[in-house]
Tab-separated table of C-alpha atoms and ligand atoms in Angstrom:
chain	number	residue	atom	x	y	z
Q	24	MET	CA	84.219	68.595	70.698
Q	25	LYS	CA	81.689	67.802	73.746
Q	26	VAL	CA	81.222	70.887	75.957
Q	27	CYS	CA	78.985	71.434	78.773
Q	28	VAL	CA	78.721	74.743	80.399
Q	29	VAL	CA	77.312	75.072	84.121
Q	30	GLY	CA	75.737	78.620	84.880
Q	31	THR	CA	74.423	80.514	82.060
Q	32	GLY	CA	74.591	84.182	82.999
Q	33	TYR	CA	76.684	86.600	81.893
Q	34	VAL	CA	79.845	84.304	81.417
Q	35	GLY	CA	78.661	81.065	80.856
Q	36	LEU	CA	75.984	82.001	78.722
Q	37	VAL	CA	78.254	83.787	76.058
Q	38	ALA	CA	80.981	81.152	76.567
Q	39	GLY	CA	78.513	78.383	75.991
Q	40	THR	CA	77.217	80.465	72.780
Q	41	CYS	CA	80.311	81.314	71.451
Q	42	PHE	CA	81.957	77.463	71.531
Q	43	ALA	CA	78.950	76.405	69.653
Q	44	GLU	CA	79.333	79.326	67.265
Q	45	SER	CA	83.097	77.222	66.393
Q	46	GLY	CA	81.297	74.135	65.707
Q	47	ASN	CA	81.027	72.545	68.984
Q	48	ASP	CA	78.207	70.587	70.849
Q	49	VAL	CA	77.654	72.558	73.839
Q	50	ILE	CA	74.949	72.029	76.519
Q	51	CYS	CA	74.136	74.828	78.939
Q	52	VAL	CA	73.025	73.973	82.589
Q	53	ASP	CA	71.289	75.949	84.748
Q	54	VAL	CA	69.010	75.353	87.691
Q	55	ASP	CA	66.865	78.680	87.093
Q	56	GLU	CA	63.811	77.108	85.368
Q	57	ARG	CA	62.569	80.826	84.126
Q	58	LYS	CA	66.008	81.560	82.683
Q	59	LEU	CA	65.985	77.909	80.842
Q	60	ALA	CA	62.193	78.470	79.564
Q	61	LEU	CA	63.456	81.830	77.825
Q	62	LEU	CA	66.591	80.271	76.733
Q	63	ARG	CA	64.471	77.471	75.120
Q	64	GLU	CA	62.459	80.006	72.962
Q	65	GLY	CA	65.686	81.695	72.025
Q	66	LYS	CA	65.449	84.591	73.804
Q	67	SER	CA	68.321	86.078	76.010
Q	68	PRO	CA	67.601	86.605	79.757
Q	69	ILE	CA	70.281	89.261	79.338
Q	70	TYR	CA	70.860	92.331	77.290
Q	71	GLU	CA	74.060	91.762	75.313
Q	72	PRO	CA	74.966	93.003	71.885
Q	73	GLY	CA	74.784	90.095	69.044
Q	74	LEU	CA	74.322	87.504	71.787
Q	75	GLU	CA	70.435	86.910	71.088
Q	76	GLU	CA	70.998	86.250	67.125
Q	77	LEU	CA	74.095	83.747	67.950
Q	78	LEU	CA	72.046	82.089	70.412
Q	79	ARG	CA	68.996	81.386	67.945
Q	80	ARG	CA	71.551	80.397	65.036
Q	81	ASN	CA	73.291	78.020	66.974
Q	82	GLN	CA	69.974	76.681	68.720
Q	83	LYS	CA	68.731	76.043	65.303
Q	84	GLU	CA	71.627	74.070	63.835
Q	85	GLY	CA	71.352	72.109	66.818
Q	86	ARG	CA	74.691	72.561	68.317
Q	87	LEU	CA	73.411	74.443	71.353
Q	88	THR	CA	70.992	73.293	74.454
Q	89	PHE	CA	69.837	73.882	77.720
Q	90	THR	CA	68.728	71.808	80.223
Q	91	ALA	CA	68.671	71.852	84.183
Q	92	ASP	CA	69.839	68.093	83.902
Q	93	LEU	CA	73.487	68.459	85.156
Q	94	ASP	CA	74.215	64.716	85.456
Q	95	GLN	CA	73.108	64.331	81.414
Q	96	ALA	CA	74.953	67.114	80.334
Q	97	VAL	CA	78.536	65.705	82.541
Q	98	ARG	CA	78.128	62.323	81.112
Q	99	SER	CA	77.757	63.629	77.173
Q	100	SER	CA	80.959	66.114	77.672
Q	101	LEU	CA	84.473	66.088	77.832
Q	102	PHE	CA	84.769	69.818	78.925
Q	103	CYS	CA	82.917	70.743	81.820
Q	104	PHE	CA	82.835	74.250	82.329
Q	105	ILE	CA	82.185	75.802	85.704
Q	106	ALA	CA	80.719	79.525	85.182
Q	107	VAL	CA	78.530	80.085	88.668
Q	108	GLY	CA	78.508	82.980	90.564
Q	109	THR	CA	80.960	83.872	93.220
Q	110	PRO	CA	79.448	86.499	95.590
Q	111	GLU	CA	80.911	88.477	98.085
Q	112	GLY	CA	80.575	86.764	101.576
Q	113	ALA	CA	79.322	88.375	105.115
Q	114	ASP	CA	83.507	88.913	105.474
Q	115	GLY	CA	84.217	90.000	101.807
Q	116	SER	CA	85.637	86.685	100.720
Q	117	ALA	CA	84.347	85.167	97.598
Q	118	ASP	CA	81.580	82.695	98.792
Q	119	LEU	CA	82.563	79.393	96.873
Q	120	SER	CA	79.559	77.258	97.804
Q	121	GLN	CA	78.366	77.438	93.926
Q	122	VAL	CA	81.495	76.515	92.669
Q	123	LEU	CA	82.303	73.480	95.035
Q	124	GLY	CA	78.630	72.500	95.250
Q	125	VAL	CA	79.060	72.342	91.044
Q	126	ALA	CA	82.263	70.623	91.473
Q	127	ALA	CA	81.085	67.931	93.409
Q	128	GLN	CA	78.083	67.307	91.453
Q	129	ILE	CA	80.258	67.012	88.163
Q	130	GLY	CA	82.503	64.520	90.031
Q	131	ARG	CA	79.180	62.264	91.239
Q	132	ALA	CA	78.534	62.500	87.216
Q	133	MET	CA	81.524	61.579	85.521
Q	134	ASP	CA	82.047	58.364	83.823
Q	135	GLY	CA	85.287	58.914	82.431
Q	136	TYR	CA	87.924	61.308	81.907
Q	137	ARG	CA	86.742	64.899	82.158
Q	138	VAL	CA	88.444	68.238	81.848
Q	139	ILE	CA	86.853	70.330	84.522
Q	140	ILE	CA	87.330	74.127	83.859
Q	141	ASN	CA	86.795	76.620	86.582
Q	142	LYS	CA	85.814	79.950	84.455
Q	143	SER	CA	84.417	81.807	87.654
Q	144	THR	CA	86.569	84.524	89.117
Q	145	VAL	CA	87.935	82.581	92.250
Q	146	PRO	CA	90.532	83.216	95.051
Q	147	VAL	CA	93.980	81.553	94.574
Q	148	GLY	CA	93.530	78.097	96.084
Q	149	THR	CA	90.520	77.562	94.634
Q	150	ALA	CA	91.549	74.957	92.058
Q	151	ASP	CA	92.990	72.778	94.941
Q	152	ARG	CA	89.441	72.773	96.652
Q	153	VAL	CA	87.767	72.080	93.180
Q	154	ARG	CA	89.967	69.062	92.862
Q	155	ALA	CA	89.321	67.786	96.435
Q	156	ALA	CA	85.721	68.145	95.910
Q	157	VAL	CA	85.623	66.035	92.683
Q	158	LYS	CA	88.359	63.497	94.061
Q	159	ALA	CA	86.060	62.924	97.009
Q	160	VAL	CA	83.089	61.770	94.913
Q	161	THR	CA	84.872	59.695	92.166
Q	162	SER	CA	87.456	57.632	91.137
Q	163	GLN	CA	87.296	58.775	87.412
Q	164	PRO	CA	90.491	60.361	85.956
Q	165	PHE	CA	89.827	64.447	85.493
Q	166	ASP	CA	92.105	67.464	85.137
Q	167	VAL	CA	90.947	70.919	86.645
Q	168	VAL	CA	91.921	73.925	84.821
Q	169	SER	CA	91.709	77.561	85.620
Q	170	ASN	CA	90.423	79.748	82.755
Q	171	PRO	CA	89.584	82.899	84.257
Q	172	GLU	CA	87.143	85.025	82.065
Q	173	PHE	CA	88.124	88.722	80.923
Q	174	LEU	CA	85.034	89.366	78.864
Q	175	LYS	CA	83.597	93.034	79.256
Q	176	GLU	CA	79.986	93.054	79.682
Q	177	GLY	CA	78.662	95.120	76.616
Q	178	ALA	CA	81.006	93.825	74.246
Q	179	ALA	CA	81.102	90.227	75.447
Q	180	ILE	CA	80.674	88.407	72.561
Q	181	ASP	CA	83.566	89.766	70.536
Q	182	ASP	CA	85.698	89.870	73.679
Q	183	PHE	CA	85.092	85.958	73.708
Q	184	GLN	CA	85.953	85.595	70.272
Q	185	ARG	CA	89.046	87.589	70.021
Q	186	PRO	CA	90.309	87.935	73.357
Q	187	ASP	CA	93.800	89.647	74.125
Q	188	ARG	CA	94.787	86.644	75.724
Q	189	VAL	CA	93.438	83.758	77.146
Q	190	VAL	CA	94.900	82.075	80.149
Q	191	ILE	CA	95.116	78.548	81.071
Q	192	GLY	CA	96.169	77.626	84.356
Q	193	CYS	CA	97.075	74.218	84.694
Q	194	ASP	CA	99.861	71.238	85.205
Q	195	SER	CA	98.421	68.521	83.134
Q	196	ALA	CA	99.912	68.351	79.202
Q	197	LYS	CA	96.829	66.324	77.893
Q	198	ALA	CA	94.372	69.250	79.563
Q	199	ILE	CA	96.414	72.276	78.334
Q	200	ASP	CA	96.707	70.192	74.785
Q	201	LEU	CA	92.633	69.965	74.631
Q	202	MET	CA	91.760	73.401	75.911
Q	203	LYS	CA	94.624	75.127	73.417
Q	204	GLU	CA	92.501	72.789	70.576
Q	205	LEU	CA	89.262	74.157	72.021
Q	206	TYR	CA	90.220	77.878	71.839
Q	207	SER	CA	91.931	77.502	68.738
Q	208	PRO	CA	89.423	79.339	66.499
Q	209	PHE	CA	89.527	82.422	68.847
Q	210	VAL	CA	93.267	82.911	68.698
Q	211	ARG	CA	93.709	83.064	64.883
Q	212	THR	CA	95.033	86.396	64.835
Q	213	GLU	CA	97.901	85.269	66.931
Q	214	ASN	CA	96.652	86.425	70.480
Q	215	PRO	CA	98.712	84.714	72.991
Q	216	ILE	CA	97.556	81.759	75.241
Q	217	PHE	CA	99.308	81.934	78.206
Q	218	VAL	CA	99.591	78.582	80.172
Q	219	MET	CA	100.882	78.704	83.944
Q	220	ASP	CA	99.896	76.959	87.039
Q	221	ASN	CA	96.530	77.080	88.502
Q	222	ARG	CA	97.306	79.643	91.130
Q	223	SER	CA	98.913	82.061	88.715
Q	224	ALA	CA	96.111	81.976	86.680
Q	225	GLU	CA	93.964	82.592	89.337
Q	226	MET	CA	95.814	85.724	90.530
Q	227	THR	CA	96.376	86.849	86.794
Q	228	LYS	CA	92.238	87.515	87.027
Q	229	TYR	CA	92.136	89.442	90.142
Q	230	ALA	CA	95.168	91.338	89.623
Q	231	ALA	CA	93.741	92.507	86.251
Q	232	ASN	CA	90.361	93.507	87.668
Q	233	ALA	CA	92.414	95.333	90.570
Q	234	LEU	CA	94.663	96.934	88.701
Q	235	LEU	CA	91.443	98.543	86.330
Q	236	ALA	CA	89.641	99.121	89.668
Q	237	THR	CA	92.550	101.237	90.893
Q	238	ARG	CA	93.068	103.302	87.530
Q	239	ILE	CA	89.467	104.550	88.033
Q	240	SER	CA	89.440	105.401	91.687
Q	241	PHE	CA	93.111	107.172	90.795
Q	242	MET	CA	91.202	109.070	87.951
Q	243	ASN	CA	88.522	110.146	90.330
Q	244	GLU	CA	90.919	111.371	92.668
Q	245	VAL	CA	92.662	113.431	90.386
Q	246	ALA	CA	89.171	114.611	89.237
Q	247	ASN	CA	87.924	115.695	92.504
Q	248	LEU	CA	91.181	117.824	93.024
Q	249	CYS	CA	91.117	119.093	89.332
Q	250	GLU	CA	87.407	120.642	90.370
Q	251	ARG	CA	89.218	122.436	93.816
Q	252	VAL	CA	92.155	123.605	91.774
Q	253	GLY	CA	90.710	124.805	88.617
Q	254	ALA	CA	91.898	122.167	86.072
Q	255	ASP	CA	90.241	119.900	83.948
Q	256	VAL	CA	90.522	116.653	84.085
Q	257	ASN	CA	89.552	116.015	80.700
Q	258	LEU	CA	92.479	117.795	79.503
Q	259	VAL	CA	94.794	116.235	82.258
Q	260	ARG	CA	93.450	112.890	81.118
Q	261	ARG	CA	94.615	113.402	77.686
Q	262	GLY	CA	97.726	114.865	78.396
Q	263	VAL	CA	98.456	111.937	80.946
Q	264	GLY	CA	97.052	109.257	78.951
Q	265	SER	CA	99.314	109.746	75.890
Q	266	ASP	CA	102.289	108.497	77.694
Q	267	ARG	CA	102.806	105.269	76.221
Q	268	ARG	CA	103.751	103.566	79.551
Q	269	ILE	CA	100.216	104.483	80.801
Q	270	GLY	CA	97.687	104.660	78.232
Q	271	GLN	CA	94.437	106.156	77.464
Q	272	HIS	CA	92.147	103.046	78.580
Q	273	PHE	CA	90.490	103.096	81.844
Q	274	LEU	CA	91.528	106.821	82.924
Q	275	PHE	CA	87.647	108.417	82.787
Q	276	PRO	CA	86.697	109.945	85.627
Q	277	GLY	CA	83.105	109.398	86.621
Q	278	ILE	CA	80.747	108.427	89.642
Q	279	GLY	CA	83.033	105.261	90.710
Q	280	TYR	CA	82.771	101.563	89.458
Q	281	GLY	CA	79.926	99.104	89.729
Q	282	GLY	CA	78.786	95.829	88.219
Q	283	SER	CA	79.072	92.495	89.338
Q	284	CYS	CA	83.227	92.135	89.407
Q	285	PHE	CA	85.273	94.960	90.258
Q	286	PRO	CA	83.757	95.677	93.721
Q	287	LYS	CA	83.606	92.045	94.758
Q	288	ASP	CA	86.639	91.178	92.948
Q	289	VAL	CA	88.665	93.998	95.253
Q	290	GLN	CA	87.008	92.984	98.245
Q	291	ALA	CA	87.751	89.395	97.753
Q	292	MET	CA	91.808	89.982	96.566
Q	293	ILE	CA	91.835	92.444	100.136
Q	294	HIS	CA	90.590	88.879	102.254
Q	295	THR	CA	93.061	86.979	100.122
Q	296	ALA	CA	95.975	89.262	101.271
Q	297	GLU	CA	94.739	89.226	104.959
Q	298	GLU	CA	94.230	85.396	105.144
Q	299	TYR	CA	98.039	85.456	104.142
Q	300	GLY	CA	98.959	87.933	106.865
Q	301	LEU	CA	99.427	91.130	104.466
Q	302	ASP	CA	97.355	94.330	104.382
Q	303	SER	CA	96.193	95.351	101.168
Q	304	ALA	CA	96.337	99.236	101.873
Q	305	MET	CA	96.249	100.127	98.243
Q	306	LEU	CA	93.257	98.203	97.640
Q	307	ARG	CA	91.789	99.388	100.599
Q	308	ALA	CA	92.027	102.942	99.466
Q	309	VAL	CA	90.795	102.010	95.701
Q	310	ASP	CA	87.559	100.617	97.406
Q	311	ALA	CA	87.024	103.644	99.904
Q	312	VAL	CA	87.633	106.589	97.098
Q	313	ASN	CA	84.821	104.256	94.718
Q	314	ASP	CA	82.453	104.416	97.682
Q	315	ARG	CA	82.923	107.919	98.303
Q	316	GLN	CA	82.900	108.764	94.517
Q	317	LYS	CA	79.421	106.807	94.077
Q	318	HIS	CA	77.852	110.209	96.468
Q	319	VAL	CA	79.495	112.800	94.945
Q	320	LEU	CA	76.663	113.665	92.049
Q	321	VAL	CA	74.308	113.860	95.346
Q	322	HIS	CA	76.678	115.872	97.224
Q	323	LYS	CA	76.665	118.312	94.012
Q	324	VAL	CA	72.699	118.427	93.827
Q	325	LYS	CA	72.392	119.260	97.614
Q	326	ALA	CA	75.001	122.048	97.251
Q	327	GLU	CA	73.049	123.723	94.304
Q	328	LEU	CA	69.599	123.420	95.670
Q	329	GLY	CA	69.793	122.405	99.148
Q	330	THR	CA	69.588	119.289	101.448
Q	331	ASN	CA	66.072	118.769	101.456
Q	332	LEU	CA	64.773	117.897	98.232
Q	333	SER	CA	61.211	117.254	99.098
Q	334	GLY	CA	58.572	118.976	96.325
Q	335	ARG	CA	61.910	118.530	94.120
Q	336	THR	CA	61.859	116.233	90.506
Q	337	PHE	CA	64.910	114.476	89.354
Q	338	ALA	CA	65.090	112.739	85.674
Q	339	VAL	CA	67.763	110.654	85.431
Q	340	TRP	CA	69.336	108.979	82.124
Q	341	GLY	CA	71.040	105.798	82.738
Q	342	LEU	CA	70.984	103.220	85.263
Q	343	SER	CA	72.886	100.376	84.314
Q	344	PHE	CA	76.535	100.285	85.809
Q	345	LYS	CA	78.125	100.863	81.930
Q	346	PRO	CA	76.505	101.149	78.793
Q	347	ARG	CA	75.392	98.169	76.493
Q	348	THR	CA	74.190	96.117	79.403
Q	349	ASP	CA	70.960	95.788	81.581
Q	350	ASP	CA	73.321	94.847	84.412
Q	351	MET	CA	72.724	97.217	87.243
Q	352	ARG	CA	74.334	94.560	89.934
Q	353	GLU	CA	76.759	97.561	92.075
Q	354	ALA	CA	75.707	100.290	89.587
Q	355	PRO	CA	76.516	103.783	91.167
Q	356	SER	CA	72.659	104.403	90.066
Q	357	LEU	CA	71.477	102.738	93.023
Q	358	THR	CA	73.404	104.567	95.552
Q	359	ILE	CA	72.228	107.913	93.822
Q	360	VAL	CA	68.663	107.296	93.497
Q	361	GLU	CA	68.341	106.177	96.826
Q	362	GLY	CA	70.304	109.193	98.396
Q	363	LEU	CA	67.915	111.579	96.535
Q	364	LEU	CA	64.765	109.625	97.458
Q	365	LYS	CA	65.834	110.040	100.931
Q	366	ALA	CA	66.270	113.868	100.678
Q	367	GLY	CA	62.565	113.509	99.665
Q	368	ALA	CA	62.966	114.219	96.136
Q	369	LYS	CA	60.796	112.258	93.241
Q	370	MET	CA	62.666	110.361	90.912
Q	371	GLN	CA	61.902	109.864	86.733
Q	372	LEU	CA	64.124	107.170	85.591
Q	373	HIS	CA	64.994	106.314	82.092
Q	374	ASP	CA	67.444	103.752	80.559
Q	375	PRO	CA	67.809	101.937	77.051
Q	376	GLU	CA	67.711	98.531	78.615
Q	377	ALA	CA	67.906	98.246	82.279
Q	378	LEU	CA	64.252	99.456	82.852
Q	379	GLY	CA	63.247	95.707	83.841
Q	380	GLU	CA	66.280	95.622	86.377
Q	381	ALA	CA	65.282	98.977	87.652
Q	382	ARG	CA	62.116	97.605	88.717
Q	383	LYS	CA	63.876	94.968	90.624
Q	384	PHE	CA	65.377	97.570	92.729
Q	385	PHE	CA	63.194	100.436	93.299
Q	386	GLY	CA	59.611	98.967	92.505
Q	387	ALA	CA	56.786	101.816	92.760
Q	388	ARG	CA	58.919	104.284	94.625
Q	389	VAL	CA	60.098	105.963	91.133
Q	390	ALA	CA	58.407	106.724	87.889
Q	391	TYR	CA	59.561	104.988	84.575
Q	392	PHE	CA	60.160	106.089	80.978
Q	393	THR	CA	61.162	104.329	77.908
Q	394	THR	CA	62.090	107.591	76.232
Q	395	ASN	CA	64.806	109.660	77.636
Q	396	TYR	CA	62.814	113.046	76.904
Q	397	GLU	CA	59.761	112.051	78.619
Q	398	ALA	CA	61.675	111.540	81.614
Q	399	LEU	CA	62.654	115.299	81.372
Q	400	ARG	CA	58.954	116.538	81.556
Q	401	GLY	CA	58.520	119.062	84.414
Q	402	ALA	CA	61.899	117.889	86.474
Q	403	ASP	CA	64.172	120.213	88.174
Q	404	ALA	CA	67.393	118.597	86.828
Q	405	LEU	CA	68.784	115.709	84.962
Q	406	LEU	CA	71.070	113.541	85.919
Q	407	ILE	CA	73.380	111.389	83.728
Q	408	LEU	CA	74.548	108.203	85.118
Q	409	THR	CA	75.241	105.946	82.446
Q	410	GLU	CA	77.149	106.848	79.056
Q	411	TRP	CA	75.126	105.356	76.581
Q	412	ASN	CA	75.504	106.904	73.125
Q	413	GLU	CA	72.247	108.012	72.473
Q	414	PHE	CA	72.745	110.763	75.305
Q	415	ARG	CA	75.768	112.231	73.644
Q	416	ARG	CA	74.361	114.371	71.294
Q	417	PRO	CA	70.711	115.267	72.480
Q	418	ASP	CA	68.411	117.927	71.229
Q	419	PHE	CA	69.048	120.642	73.734
Q	420	GLY	CA	66.716	122.901	72.603
Q	421	ARG	CA	63.976	120.139	73.638
Q	422	MET	CA	65.594	119.240	76.632
Q	423	LYS	CA	64.957	122.613	77.567
Q	424	GLN	CA	61.586	122.965	77.046
Q	425	LEU	CA	60.621	119.654	78.818
Q	426	LEU	CA	63.082	120.722	82.238
Q	427	LYS	CA	61.873	122.887	84.895
Q	428	SER	CA	64.710	124.408	85.115
Q	429	PRO	CA	67.971	123.807	82.582
Q	430	LEU	CA	69.891	122.320	85.434
Q	431	ILE	CA	72.170	119.347	84.641
Q	432	PHE	CA	74.479	117.037	86.641
Q	433	ASP	CA	76.449	114.886	84.383
Q	434	GLY	CA	78.166	112.177	86.312
Q	435	ARG	CA	79.704	110.838	82.935
Q	436	ASN	CA	81.082	113.906	81.335
Q	437	LEU	CA	79.207	113.716	77.856
Q	438	TYR	CA	78.957	117.352	76.915
Q	439	GLU	CA	81.607	120.447	76.905
Q	440	PRO	CA	80.953	122.712	79.914
Q	441	ALA	CA	81.706	125.980	77.451
Q	442	GLU	CA	78.996	124.675	75.093
Q	443	MET	CA	76.425	124.152	77.435
Q	444	HIS	CA	77.007	127.578	79.121
Q	445	GLU	CA	76.086	129.013	75.603
Q	446	LEU	CA	73.138	126.761	75.428
Q	447	GLY	CA	71.818	128.566	78.782
Q	448	PHE	CA	72.336	125.185	81.095
Q	449	THR	CA	73.791	125.156	84.334
Q	450	TYR	CA	76.261	122.254	83.877
Q	451	HIS	CA	78.136	120.057	86.448
Q	452	SER	CA	80.401	117.849	85.521
Q	453	ILE	CA	83.126	115.404	87.372
Q	454	GLY	CA	86.614	117.485	87.588
Q	455	ARG	CA	85.805	120.101	85.391
Q	456	VAL	CA	84.449	123.686	86.413
Q	457	THR	CA	80.869	124.290	86.919
Q	458	VAL	CA	79.580	126.535	84.462
M	517	LIG	N1	79.387	89.281	84.619
M	517	LIG	C1	80.864	89.641	83.979
M	517	LIG	O1	81.009	90.464	83.344
M	517	LIG	C2	82.276	88.597	84.459
M	517	LIG	C3	83.426	88.985	83.735
M	517	LIG	C4	84.322	87.924	84.256
M	517	LIG	C5	84.222	87.127	84.887
M	517	LIG	N2	82.792	86.816	85.773
M	517	LIG	C6	82.946	85.946	86.940
M	517	LIG	O2	82.013	84.773	86.030
M	517	LIG	C7	81.541	84.131	87.254
M	517	LIG	C8	79.782	84.210	86.821
M	517	LIG	O3	79.589	85.656	86.851
M	517	LIG	P1	78.396	85.661	85.648
M	517	LIG	O4	78.129	87.522	86.171
M	517	LIG	O5	77.909	85.450	84.766
M	517	LIG	O6	77.010	85.613	87.236
M	517	LIG	P2	75.356	85.395	87.105
M	517	LIG	O7	74.749	85.634	88.001
M	517	LIG	O8	75.255	86.057	85.613
M	517	LIG	O9	75.238	83.825	86.467
M	517	LIG	C9	75.732	82.704	87.295
M	517	LIG	C10	74.384	81.571	86.859
M	517	LIG	O10	74.892	80.432	87.630
M	517	LIG	C11	73.805	79.693	87.756
M	517	LIG	N3	74.018	78.521	89.025
M	517	LIG	C12	73.743	78.982	89.982
M	517	LIG	N4	74.085	77.725	90.743
M	517	LIG	C13	73.941	76.822	90.116
M	517	LIG	C14	74.021	75.484	90.166
M	517	LIG	N5	74.576	74.955	91.042
M	517	LIG	N6	73.516	74.866	88.884
M	517	LIG	C15	73.780	75.460	87.658
M	517	LIG	N7	73.604	76.710	87.520
M	517	LIG	C16	74.127	77.383	88.567
M	517	LIG	C17	72.634	80.679	88.323
M	517	LIG	O11	71.309	80.620	88.222
M	517	LIG	C18	72.981	81.834	87.071
M	517	LIG	O12	72.361	81.874	85.942
M	517	LIG	C19	81.432	84.835	88.357
M	517	LIG	O13	82.788	84.470	88.954
M	517	LIG	C20	82.221	86.591	87.939
M	517	LIG	O14	82.899	86.598	88.978
M	517	LIG	C21	81.870	87.775	85.513
């Protein structure tokens, strides 16, 4: 099948590559020439495990190409995916200018029937707006499908190729059949394809992300209370999560959620509720708890070392908003590193993949280290901000030698407090007693 994907970011590039991997001819379109140049050389502009290998194979076999020429791509394709950004606007609503702009461009380029698919996360009613934008510029037949994406960065290829479910929002039998055919290689294990109307599909994506964000904020609130009352949130989490009605996933407390989705999608859902005369009290609380949680580790540092941190140096392990990605959009590390810099501290940063991104945010105001141990040299304390696997079983003896004092602030609860105490560390974590 002939597919074009407009927007080759975390979603579009993964979707395009995976559609090519299942035998389709895919053209990926972007306006970013730097990205296109890298992609044409077989290099992925983002770090996503397994992506580059798939990218190269499909490019080599001629099924995957990259272009800035949207018109040509649309003329060669039956399926036109929109996977551009929907950033948070000034008022919290999703900014749809990229989506609607691309929709009109697709409309102008069409020379026959097309299935136009919205893969970007968009508020309820966007399919109608896309339909109107296309209809305004063409008399060619088309259908608009809402096909939200549920992949997780860091496991995106696997999520795309083996999704828990595929949601197809559409009222045209023809487009539904075509979409089912396109997705058939990914649902061979009988994972469901849910067909519904456009609005329900659009709502499903926001409701899913809002619920996941809610679980995180809820557990962060529980963690903060655990600290006060002398309970251990890890034990509480296990006890709570083993209830099958609740489940163990997404109950890990930490330093707040970040990334390009949860913060903006929670805001967008609050905004949609307001537009329709409702007050989303719950999601406003989820958002407020998350904002507060991003500051918890800096408060702990100041409680231990004082509010004036000039003359202090901190090592940081982990900057991306979660492991196995280089994405730092809305990462808690941004708030934490800025908070410590503001208090006068010097920062020595390490991340296995996100140092390139980190430079864009912090420039020459911090020092960067490609190995985690080197970042520790001469630091007053270590802060752990992302739970990369390589941080889970480090050489604690070596860490003690390199640090000026054996002090750790762990925002991801990687270690056991009792063991850390025995090893001679002062160990702060989230929702557990400090030793
Ligand atoms: N990142 C995720 O994990 C994830 C998961 C599910 C859904 N989503 C949603 O998918 C959408 C895309 O997210 P992303 O993280 O891939 O964004 P991104 O910023 O990584 O990528 C967007 C791409 O679109 C390109 N673009 C912008 N305007 C364009 C135009 N007119 N023509 C062609 N290309 C254009 C940009 O250059 C960029 O490469 C968002 O709505 C997001 O909420 C993201």
